[in-house]
C-alpha positions as a printed Julia matrix, in Angstrom:
349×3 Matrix{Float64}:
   0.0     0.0    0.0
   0.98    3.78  -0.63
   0.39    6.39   1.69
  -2.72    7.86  -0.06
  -3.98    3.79   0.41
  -3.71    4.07   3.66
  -5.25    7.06   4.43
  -8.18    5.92   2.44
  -8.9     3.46   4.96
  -9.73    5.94   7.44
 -11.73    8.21   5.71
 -13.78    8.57   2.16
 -12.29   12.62   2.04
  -9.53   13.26  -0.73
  -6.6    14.33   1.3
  -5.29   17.76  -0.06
  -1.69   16.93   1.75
  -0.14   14.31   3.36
   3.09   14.58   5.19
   4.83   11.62   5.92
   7.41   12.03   9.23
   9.51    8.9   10.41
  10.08    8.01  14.26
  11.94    5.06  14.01
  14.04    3.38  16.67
  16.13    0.94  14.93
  15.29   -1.89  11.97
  13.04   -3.96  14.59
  11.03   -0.58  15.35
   9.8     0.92  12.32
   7.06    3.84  13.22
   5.7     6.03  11.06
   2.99    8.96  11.12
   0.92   10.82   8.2
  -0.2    13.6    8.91
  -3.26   14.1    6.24
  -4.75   17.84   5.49
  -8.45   17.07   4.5
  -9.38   20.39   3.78
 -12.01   20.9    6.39
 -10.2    18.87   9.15
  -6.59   17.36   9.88
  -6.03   13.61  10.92
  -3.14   11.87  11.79
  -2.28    7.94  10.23
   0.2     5.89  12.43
   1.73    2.84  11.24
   4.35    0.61  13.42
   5.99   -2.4   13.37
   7.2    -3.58  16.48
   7.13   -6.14  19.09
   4.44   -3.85  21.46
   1.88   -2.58  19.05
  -0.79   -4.52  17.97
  -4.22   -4.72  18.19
  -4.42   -5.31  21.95
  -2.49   -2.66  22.72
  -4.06   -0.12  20.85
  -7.34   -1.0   22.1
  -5.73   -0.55  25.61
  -4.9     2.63  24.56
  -7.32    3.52  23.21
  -9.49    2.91  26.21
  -6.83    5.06  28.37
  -7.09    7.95  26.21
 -10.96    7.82  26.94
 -10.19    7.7   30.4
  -7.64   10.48  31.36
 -10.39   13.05  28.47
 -13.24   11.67  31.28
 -10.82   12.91  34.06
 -11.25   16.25  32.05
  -7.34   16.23  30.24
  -7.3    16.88  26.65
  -5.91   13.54  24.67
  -6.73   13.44  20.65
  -9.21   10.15  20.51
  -8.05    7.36  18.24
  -9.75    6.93  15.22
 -10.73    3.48  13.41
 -10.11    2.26  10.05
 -13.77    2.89   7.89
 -14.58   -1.05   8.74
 -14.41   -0.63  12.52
 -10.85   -2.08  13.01
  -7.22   -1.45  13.47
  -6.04   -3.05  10.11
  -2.75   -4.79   9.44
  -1.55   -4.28   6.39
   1.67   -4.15   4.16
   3.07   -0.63   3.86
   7.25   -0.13   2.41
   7.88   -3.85   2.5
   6.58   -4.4    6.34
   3.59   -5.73   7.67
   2.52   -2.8   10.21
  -0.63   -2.05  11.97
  -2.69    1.03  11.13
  -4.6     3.46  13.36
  -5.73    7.22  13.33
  -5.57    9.98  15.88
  -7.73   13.22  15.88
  -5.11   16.07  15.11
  -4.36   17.86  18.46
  -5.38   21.09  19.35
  -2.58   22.24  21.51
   1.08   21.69  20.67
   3.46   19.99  22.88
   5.73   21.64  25.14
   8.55   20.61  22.39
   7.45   22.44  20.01
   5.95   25.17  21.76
   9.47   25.88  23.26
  11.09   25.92  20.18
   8.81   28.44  18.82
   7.55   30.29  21.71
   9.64   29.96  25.14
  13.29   29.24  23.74
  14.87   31.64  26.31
  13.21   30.03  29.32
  12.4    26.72  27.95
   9.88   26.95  30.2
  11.54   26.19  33.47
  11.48   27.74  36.74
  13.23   27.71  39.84
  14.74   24.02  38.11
  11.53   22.77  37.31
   9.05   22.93  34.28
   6.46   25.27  34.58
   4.21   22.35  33.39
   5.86   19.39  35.71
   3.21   19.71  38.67
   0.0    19.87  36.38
   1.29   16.96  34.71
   2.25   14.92  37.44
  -1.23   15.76  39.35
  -2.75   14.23  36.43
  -0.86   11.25  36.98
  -1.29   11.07  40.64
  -5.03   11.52  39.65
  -4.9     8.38  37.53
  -3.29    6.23  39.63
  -5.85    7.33  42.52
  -8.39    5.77  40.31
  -6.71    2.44  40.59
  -7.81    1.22  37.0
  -8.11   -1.86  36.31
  -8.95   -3.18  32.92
  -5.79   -4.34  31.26
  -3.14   -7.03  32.82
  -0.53   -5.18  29.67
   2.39   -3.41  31.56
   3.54    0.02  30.74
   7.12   -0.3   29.37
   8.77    1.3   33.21
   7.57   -2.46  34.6
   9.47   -4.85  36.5
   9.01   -8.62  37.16
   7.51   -8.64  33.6
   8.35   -8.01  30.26
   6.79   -5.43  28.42
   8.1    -6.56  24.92
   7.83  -10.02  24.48
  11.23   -9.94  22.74
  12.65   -9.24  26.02
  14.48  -11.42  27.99
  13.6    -9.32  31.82
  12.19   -6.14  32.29
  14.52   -2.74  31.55
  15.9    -1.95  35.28
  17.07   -6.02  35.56
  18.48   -6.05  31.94
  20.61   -2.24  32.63
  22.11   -4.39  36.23
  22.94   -6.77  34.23
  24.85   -4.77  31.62
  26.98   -3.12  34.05
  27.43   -6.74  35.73
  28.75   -7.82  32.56
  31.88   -4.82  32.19
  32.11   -4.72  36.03
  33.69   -8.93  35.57
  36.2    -7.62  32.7
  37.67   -5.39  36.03
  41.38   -6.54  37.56
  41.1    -9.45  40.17
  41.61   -6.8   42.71
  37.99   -5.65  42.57
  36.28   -8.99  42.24
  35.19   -8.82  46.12
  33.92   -5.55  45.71
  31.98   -6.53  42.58
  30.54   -9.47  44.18
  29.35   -7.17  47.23
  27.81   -4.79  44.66
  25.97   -7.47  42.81
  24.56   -9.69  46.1
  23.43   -6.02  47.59
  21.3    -5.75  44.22
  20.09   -8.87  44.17
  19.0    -8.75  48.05
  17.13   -5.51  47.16
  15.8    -7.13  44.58
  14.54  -10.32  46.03
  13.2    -7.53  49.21
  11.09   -5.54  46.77
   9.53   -8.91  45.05
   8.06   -9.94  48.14
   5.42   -7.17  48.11
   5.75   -5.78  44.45
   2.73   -7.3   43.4
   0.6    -6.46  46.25
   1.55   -2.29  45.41
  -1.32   -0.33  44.24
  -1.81   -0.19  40.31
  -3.33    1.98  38.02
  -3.32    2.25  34.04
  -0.92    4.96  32.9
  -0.16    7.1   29.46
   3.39    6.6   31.17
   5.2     8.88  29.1
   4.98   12.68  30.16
   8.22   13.49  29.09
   8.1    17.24  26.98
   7.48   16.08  23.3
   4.36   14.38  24.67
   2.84   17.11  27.12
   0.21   19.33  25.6
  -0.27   22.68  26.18
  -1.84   25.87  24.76
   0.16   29.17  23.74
   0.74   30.2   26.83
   2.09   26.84  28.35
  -0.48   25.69  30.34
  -1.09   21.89  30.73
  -3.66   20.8   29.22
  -2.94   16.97  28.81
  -0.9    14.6   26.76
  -0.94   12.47  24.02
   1.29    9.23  22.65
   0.26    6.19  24.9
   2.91    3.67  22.68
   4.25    2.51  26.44
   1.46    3.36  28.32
  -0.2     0.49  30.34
  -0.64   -1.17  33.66
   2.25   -0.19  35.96
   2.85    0.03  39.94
   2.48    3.79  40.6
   5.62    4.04  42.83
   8.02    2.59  40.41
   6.52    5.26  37.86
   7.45    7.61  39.42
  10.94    6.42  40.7
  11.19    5.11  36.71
   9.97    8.76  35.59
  10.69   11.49  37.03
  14.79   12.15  36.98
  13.81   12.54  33.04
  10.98   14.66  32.84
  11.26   17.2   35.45
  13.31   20.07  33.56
  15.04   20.98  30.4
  18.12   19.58  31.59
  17.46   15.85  31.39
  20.44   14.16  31.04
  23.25   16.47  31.67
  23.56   16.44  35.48
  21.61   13.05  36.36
  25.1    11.31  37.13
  25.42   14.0   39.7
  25.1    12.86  43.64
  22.27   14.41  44.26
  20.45   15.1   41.45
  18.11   11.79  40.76
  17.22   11.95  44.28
  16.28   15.38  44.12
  13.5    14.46  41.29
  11.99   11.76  42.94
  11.22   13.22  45.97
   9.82   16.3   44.16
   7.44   14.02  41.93
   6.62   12.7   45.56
   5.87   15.44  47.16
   3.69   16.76  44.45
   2.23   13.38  44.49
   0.76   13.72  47.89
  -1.08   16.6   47.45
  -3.95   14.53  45.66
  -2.52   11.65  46.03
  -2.33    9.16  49.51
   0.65    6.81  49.84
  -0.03    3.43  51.53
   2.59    2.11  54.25
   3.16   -0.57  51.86
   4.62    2.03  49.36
   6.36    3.71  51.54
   7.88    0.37  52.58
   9.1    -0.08  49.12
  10.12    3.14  48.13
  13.74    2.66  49.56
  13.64   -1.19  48.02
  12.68    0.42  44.47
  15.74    2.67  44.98
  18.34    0.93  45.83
  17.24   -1.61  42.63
  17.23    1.35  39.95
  19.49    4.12  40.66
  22.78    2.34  41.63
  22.89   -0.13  38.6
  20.86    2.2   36.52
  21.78    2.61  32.44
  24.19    5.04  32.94
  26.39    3.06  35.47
  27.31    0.38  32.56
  28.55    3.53  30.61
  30.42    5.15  33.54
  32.44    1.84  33.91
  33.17    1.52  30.15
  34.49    5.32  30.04
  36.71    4.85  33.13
  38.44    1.81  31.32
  41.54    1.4   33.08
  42.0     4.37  35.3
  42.03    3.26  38.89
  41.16    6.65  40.22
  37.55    6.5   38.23
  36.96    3.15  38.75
  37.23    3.73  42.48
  35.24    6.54  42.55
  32.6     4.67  40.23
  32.15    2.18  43.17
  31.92    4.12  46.14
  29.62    5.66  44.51
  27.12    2.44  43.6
  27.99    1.26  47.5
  26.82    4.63  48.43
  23.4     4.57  46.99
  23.29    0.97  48.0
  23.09    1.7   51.63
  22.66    4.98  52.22
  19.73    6.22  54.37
  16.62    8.63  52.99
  13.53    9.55  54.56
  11.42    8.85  51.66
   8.15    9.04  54.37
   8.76   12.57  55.02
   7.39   12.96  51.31
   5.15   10.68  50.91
């Protein structure tokens, strides 16, 4: 099928433009969105072929669009083929599922910074001026407990959230740095050792009560180039639910937060202080609508220690040190640090 094919499965109109924009992440990830100019009204055609979206999951999301609008946030509704269905089809040599979006109204904070705000990049005091709407929303949601999918969001653990996957993201970036950590010099084989049993009795801690941790059904993806707002960056909702799904609300926001909370998202995360800092602020606007049970508070602390000391970027720390003694050193005290450190994760929750 050609592009204008596919568009005329969602709607009898002759589209006056159709601009075809790539968002690929690798061979095994091909995604793909038209966006169609029908004269009277804009759509948008998605097409993806991956291991994650299929017709489950976009009814899932579907449904979760439909259920952050009826909390009153704006999310463009989905739109189905002219036959009622999400259709598979064949599209540049792939066999990718089709669906259609309703063309939003508000921009995301993306774009509206790079046309609007590019001086302030809309952040204040360190934060986004959108962050705490955004994360109420969420905190909303997940006070709603829904129900009505057993599909993870892609932040879950115990679980996979691609079938391709061999364990769930926080297990599979331990294991990576496990992996370079073994290449080190005998000296630090102890050390390494200590490191890895710490993880694992974190880990085997937190599995105990994981499961019985209060759910909800997330978008699960508020980072900036999915958060909506109108021309003079207010919130006003979000769209893109490709990893939203069923997820335990504390690990979102552990999971989330160090990456959405300001402009700066990467640049000073290996910094002491500066993951911490972000989860406790997501926490503490969190409680303001939101009411955390002892057994989250319990595993706060467990969730912790399991994703920030072996997190991605400690795999890449160790590679970059290579040989130097000096870094490599420093690289572990820092790991033990977070490992065993003490924070009073109730006094914000």
């Amino acid at each position: 099928m050609d592009v204008n094919d596919v568009v005329g499965l969602f709607t009898k109109s002759i589209p006056q433009n159709i601009e075809t924009k790539n968002t690929s992440h690798g061979d095994d990830d091909f995604r793909e969105a038209l966006l169609v100019d029908l004269g009277n009204e804009k759509i948008v055609v998605k097409l993806s072929s991956n291991g994650f979206t299929d017709e489950k999951h976009l009814v899932l999301w579907e449904r979760i669009a439909k259920e952050y609008r009826d909390l009153g946030y704006y999310c463009p509704q989905y739109i189905r083929a002219l036959d009622g269905t999400f259709p598979t089809i064949m599209y540049k040599g792939r066999t990718c599922i089709a669906w259609g979006e309703e063309f939003s109204k508000y921009r995301s904070a993306e774009e509206l910074i790079s046309d609007k705000f590019p001086d302030t990049e809309l952040v204040k005091d360190g934060w986004y001026t959108f962050l705490e709407d955004a994360m109420i929303m969420d905190a909303k949601v997940a006070s709603c407990h829904f129900d009505y999918t057993d599909l993870p969001s892609a932040y879950c653990m115990f679980e996979v959230f691609d079938p391709a996957d061999e364990c769930d993201e926080t297990t599979a970036d331990a294991k990576k740095w496990l992996a370079i950590a073994k290449t080190l010099p005998e000296k630090y084989s102890d050390r390494v050792k200590r490191i890895w049993n710490n993880w694992l009795k974190a880990r085997r801690e937190l599995e105990k009560i994981y499961h019985k941790l209060p759910t909800s059904v997330f978008q699960a993806d508020i980072n900036y180039t999915n958060v909506l707002l109108d021309e003079d960056g207010i919130f006003k909702g979000v769209y893109d639910f490709n990893i939203g799904g069923r997820e335990v609300y504390i690990n979102y926001i552990v999971r989330q937060a160090p990456y959405v909370s300001t402009s700066e998202t990467y640049e000073k995360l290996e910094e002491e202080e500066t993951f911490l800092k972000r989860v406790l602020h997501a926490l503490d606007i969190a409680k303001k609508v939101y009411s955390f049970s002892d057994l989250e508070k319990e595993a706060a602390p467990l969730l912790y220690k399991c994703i920030r000391p072996l997190w991605w970027n400690a795999s890449v720390e160790l590679k970059e040190a290579g040989t130097d003694d000096t870094k490599i050193q420093k690289h572990l005290d820092a790991i033990e640090y977070e490992q065993t450190r003490d924070i009073d994760f109730f006094r914000h929750m």
